[in-house]
Short mmCIF file of C-alpha atoms in Angstrom, two decimals:
data_model
loop_
_atom_site.label_atom_id
_atom_site.label_comp_id
_atom_site.label_asym_id
_atom_site.label_seq_id
_atom_site.Cartn_x
_atom_site.Cartn_y
_atom_site.Cartn_z
CA MET A 1 -42.54 -42.75 12.74
CA GLU A 2 -38.31 -43.44 13.13
CA ILE A 3 -36.99 -39.68 13.49
CA ASP A 4 -33.58 -39.93 12.00
CA HIS A 5 -30.88 -38.09 13.58
CA GLY A 6 -28.30 -38.31 11.30
CA VAL A 7 -26.31 -35.36 10.43
CA THR A 8 -27.63 -34.33 7.15
CA PRO A 9 -24.28 -33.17 5.24
CA ARG A 10 -22.81 -29.92 3.42
CA ARG A 11 -23.56 -29.60 -0.55
CA GLY A 12 -20.80 -28.52 -2.12
CA ARG A 13 -17.17 -28.05 -1.48
CA PRO A 14 -16.13 -26.66 1.50
CA ARG A 15 -14.79 -22.72 2.13
CA ASP A 16 -11.47 -22.40 1.24
CA PRO A 17 -10.64 -20.52 4.44
CA ASP A 18 -6.62 -19.40 1.90
CA ALA A 19 -8.95 -18.37 -0.56
CA GLU A 20 -8.70 -14.94 -0.32
CA PRO A 21 -5.02 -14.67 0.32
CA ARG A 22 -4.49 -16.02 -2.54
CA ILE A 23 -6.55 -14.11 -4.70
CA ARG A 24 -5.11 -11.30 -3.22
CA GLN A 25 -1.69 -12.15 -4.14
CA TYR A 26 -1.98 -13.05 -7.76
CA ALA A 27 -4.17 -10.59 -8.27
CA VAL A 28 -1.07 -7.96 -7.22
CA GLN A 29 1.90 -10.64 -8.95
CA LEU A 30 -0.79 -9.88 -12.63
CA LEU A 31 -1.29 -6.22 -11.70
CA LEU A 32 2.11 -5.74 -11.23
CA GLU A 33 3.52 -7.95 -14.83
CA ARG A 34 0.79 -6.59 -16.99
CA GLY A 35 -0.80 -3.91 -16.11
CA PHE A 36 -4.24 -3.05 -15.45
CA ASP A 37 -5.53 -4.48 -18.40
CA GLY A 38 -3.88 -7.63 -18.82
CA MET A 39 -5.35 -8.46 -15.33
CA THR A 40 -8.28 -10.29 -15.99
CA VAL A 41 -10.51 -12.23 -13.15
CA ASP A 42 -10.42 -15.30 -14.95
CA ASP A 43 -6.43 -15.17 -15.00
CA VAL A 44 -6.76 -14.12 -10.85
CA ALA A 45 -9.48 -17.60 -10.88
CA GLU A 46 -6.63 -20.08 -13.05
CA ALA A 47 -3.34 -18.67 -10.22
CA ALA A 48 -5.41 -18.94 -7.58
CA GLY A 49 -7.15 -22.29 -7.94
CA VAL A 50 -10.31 -21.50 -7.28
CA GLY A 51 -13.64 -20.07 -9.64
CA LYS A 52 -15.03 -17.22 -11.43
CA ALA A 53 -17.43 -17.01 -8.13
CA THR A 54 -15.31 -17.43 -5.49
CA ILE A 55 -13.80 -14.30 -6.70
CA TYR A 56 -16.64 -12.07 -7.00
CA ARG A 57 -18.44 -12.85 -3.80
CA ARG A 58 -16.13 -11.58 -2.28
CA TRP A 59 -15.16 -8.16 -4.94
CA ALA A 60 -17.67 -6.73 -7.14
CA SER A 61 -15.92 -6.10 -10.59
CA LYS A 62 -12.04 -6.37 -11.45
CA GLU A 63 -11.10 -2.36 -10.07
CA GLU A 64 -12.80 -3.64 -6.64
CA LEU A 65 -10.18 -6.56 -6.08
CA ALA A 66 -7.15 -4.31 -7.91
CA ASN A 67 -8.04 -1.93 -5.15
CA ASP A 68 -8.37 -3.83 -2.25
CA ALA A 69 -5.22 -6.16 -3.22
CA MET A 70 -2.65 -2.98 -4.22
CA ALA A 71 -3.77 -1.57 -0.39
CA GLY A 72 -2.84 -4.97 0.89
CA LEU A 73 -0.15 -5.00 -0.65
CA PHE A 74 0.59 -1.30 0.31
CA ASP A 75 -0.32 -2.02 3.80
CA ILE A 76 1.97 -4.98 4.41
CA GLU A 77 4.47 -3.56 2.99
CA ILE A 78 4.71 -0.54 5.05
CA PRO A 79 2.64 -1.11 7.78
CA ASP A 80 1.69 2.25 10.28
CA ALA A 81 4.44 2.57 13.05
CA ASP A 82 2.96 4.18 16.83
CA THR A 83 6.72 4.75 18.50
CA GLY A 84 6.02 6.91 20.84
CA SER A 85 7.68 9.91 18.69
CA LEU A 86 7.29 11.45 15.66
CA ALA A 87 11.19 11.23 14.10
CA GLY A 88 10.23 6.74 15.80
CA ASP A 89 7.69 6.78 13.24
CA LEU A 90 9.22 8.68 10.01
CA ARG A 91 12.09 6.27 10.92
CA GLU A 92 10.76 3.63 11.16
CA VAL A 93 7.95 3.81 7.31
CA TYR A 94 10.36 5.32 6.13
CA GLY A 95 12.58 2.11 6.75
CA THR A 96 10.10 -0.46 6.02
CA ALA A 97 9.16 2.30 2.11
CA LEU A 98 13.23 1.98 1.81
CA THR A 99 13.11 -1.75 2.09
CA PHE A 100 10.06 -2.09 -0.30
CA VAL A 101 11.93 0.32 -2.95
CA ASN A 102 14.20 -1.81 -3.24
CA THR A 103 12.75 -4.99 -3.87
CA PRO A 104 11.75 -6.43 -7.11
CA ALA A 105 7.81 -5.83 -6.54
CA GLY A 106 8.74 -1.89 -5.33
CA VAL A 107 10.39 -1.39 -7.75
CA ALA A 108 7.63 -2.85 -10.53
CA LEU A 109 4.87 -0.83 -8.72
CA MET A 110 7.13 2.14 -8.86
CA ARG A 111 7.56 1.53 -12.66
CA LEU A 112 3.85 0.29 -13.05
CA GLY A 113 2.63 3.61 -11.42
CA ILE A 114 4.35 5.86 -13.47
CA THR A 115 3.75 4.06 -16.82
CA GLU A 116 0.42 3.13 -16.75
CA ALA A 117 -1.57 6.38 -13.83
CA ASN A 118 -1.28 8.53 -16.35
CA ARG A 119 -2.77 6.55 -19.22
CA ASP A 120 -5.45 4.13 -18.05
CA GLU A 121 -7.91 6.56 -14.96
CA ARG A 122 -8.84 2.93 -13.90
CA SER A 123 -4.20 2.61 -12.74
CA ALA A 124 -4.37 6.16 -11.12
CA VAL A 125 -7.69 6.08 -9.28
CA ILE A 126 -4.96 2.68 -7.92
CA TYR A 127 -2.39 4.42 -6.97
CA ARG A 128 -4.46 7.63 -5.92
CA SER A 129 -5.65 5.60 -2.69
CA LEU A 130 -2.00 4.09 -1.90
CA LEU A 131 -1.25 7.69 -1.63
CA ASP A 132 -4.27 8.48 0.22
CA ARG A 133 -4.08 5.48 2.65
CA ARG A 134 -0.81 7.01 3.40
CA ILE A 135 -1.51 10.67 3.92
CA GLU A 136 -3.99 9.27 6.57
CA LEU A 137 -1.14 7.88 8.17
CA THR A 138 0.96 10.26 8.38
CA LYS A 139 -2.37 12.82 9.42
CA ALA A 140 -2.72 10.76 12.22
CA ALA A 141 0.86 9.83 13.74
CA LEU A 142 1.22 14.51 13.55
CA GLN A 143 -2.27 14.65 15.13
CA ARG A 144 -0.35 12.59 17.56
CA ALA A 145 2.96 13.71 18.42
CA TRP A 146 0.71 17.62 18.66
CA ALA A 147 -0.77 15.36 21.45
CA ARG A 148 1.99 14.87 23.56
CA GLY A 149 3.02 18.59 22.92
CA GLU A 150 6.08 17.63 20.59
CA PRO A 151 7.38 20.74 18.64
CA ILE A 152 5.84 20.00 15.45
CA ARG A 153 4.37 23.31 13.18
CA ARG A 154 0.60 23.22 12.99
CA GLU A 155 0.83 23.84 9.23
CA ALA A 156 3.12 20.42 8.89
CA ASP A 157 1.18 19.52 5.61
CA PRO A 158 0.84 15.35 5.40
CA VAL A 159 0.83 15.99 1.51
CA MET A 160 3.58 16.90 0.84
CA MET A 161 5.43 14.63 3.10
CA VAL A 162 4.22 11.21 1.43
CA GLN A 163 4.61 13.70 -1.65
CA TRP A 164 7.87 14.49 -1.30
CA LEU A 165 9.49 10.78 -0.44
CA SER A 166 7.16 9.42 -3.42
CA GLY A 167 8.49 12.18 -6.01
CA LEU A 168 11.86 10.96 -4.66
CA PHE A 169 10.93 7.16 -6.16
CA VAL A 170 9.60 8.59 -8.67
CA LEU A 171 11.77 10.16 -10.11
CA ARG A 172 14.70 7.85 -9.23
CA THR A 173 12.69 4.93 -11.00
CA VAL A 174 12.44 7.53 -14.50
CA LEU A 175 16.31 8.29 -14.85
CA ASN A 176 17.19 4.51 -13.75
CA GLU A 177 19.05 5.78 -10.53
CA PRO A 178 19.43 3.19 -7.63
CA MET A 179 17.05 3.72 -5.19
CA PRO A 180 18.05 5.35 -1.49
CA LYS A 181 19.07 2.27 0.57
CA PRO A 182 17.16 1.49 4.30
CA GLU A 183 20.15 2.73 5.62
CA ASP A 184 19.58 5.62 4.96
CA ALA A 185 16.51 6.76 6.97
CA ASP A 186 17.88 8.77 9.19
CA LEU A 187 19.14 10.62 6.95
CA LEU A 188 15.54 11.24 5.00
CA VAL A 189 13.81 11.85 8.09
CA GLU A 190 16.35 14.83 9.32
CA LEU A 191 15.49 16.32 6.39
CA THR A 192 12.19 16.09 6.82
CA LEU A 193 12.09 16.73 10.08
CA ARG A 194 13.82 20.24 10.15
CA VAL A 195 11.18 21.31 7.19
CA ILE A 196 8.08 20.38 10.23
CA ARG A 197 9.97 21.13 13.17
CA GLU A 198 9.17 24.87 14.94
CA PRO A 199 11.80 26.82 14.78
CA SER A 200 14.03 26.70 18.11
CA ALA A 201 14.39 30.21 20.05
CA GLY A 202 18.52 30.13 19.82
CA ASP A 203 17.34 30.41 15.69
CA GLY A 204 17.34 33.78 15.65
#
């Protein structure tokens, strides 16, 4: 009997390696434009050029997709920093945060957070998870500073450190005032450090 040594072709469409980042991109875009209720998996699939099954193979629900996509955006726009000093870490993070909130996507994220988080618990979960992620990164930065022996108060609170800057952004959004500019990062870092630094011996 003759044996066929040929390779059987794979059935179905080949896996698209760019599908996942494309899905995330359009999920974020539709979230910022329409809010959680207005974003549908059907619309994300159509915009990304994939089938709904492709999305549900990666994310079990619309909520999971929205959370993951927004977390990915936040990590890209405001990445972690490990510069060797807490001041350097804060300067880098504040600079990228200020750059982001001065972009159309940053403004849309702030406005959406204010309008949607108070109205829709699912949207509130998304925004809480973004802040929780930033709080964990800030806590890690503090722990690195303590390990290096930097004169940072042990009671420095990463929650308050994150919330005071976020609160500034929210207030500027509500009042329709311009956001601080990226070049203001040094000033904002100094304000933070004044609160969390150990007092020097000559402070009295």
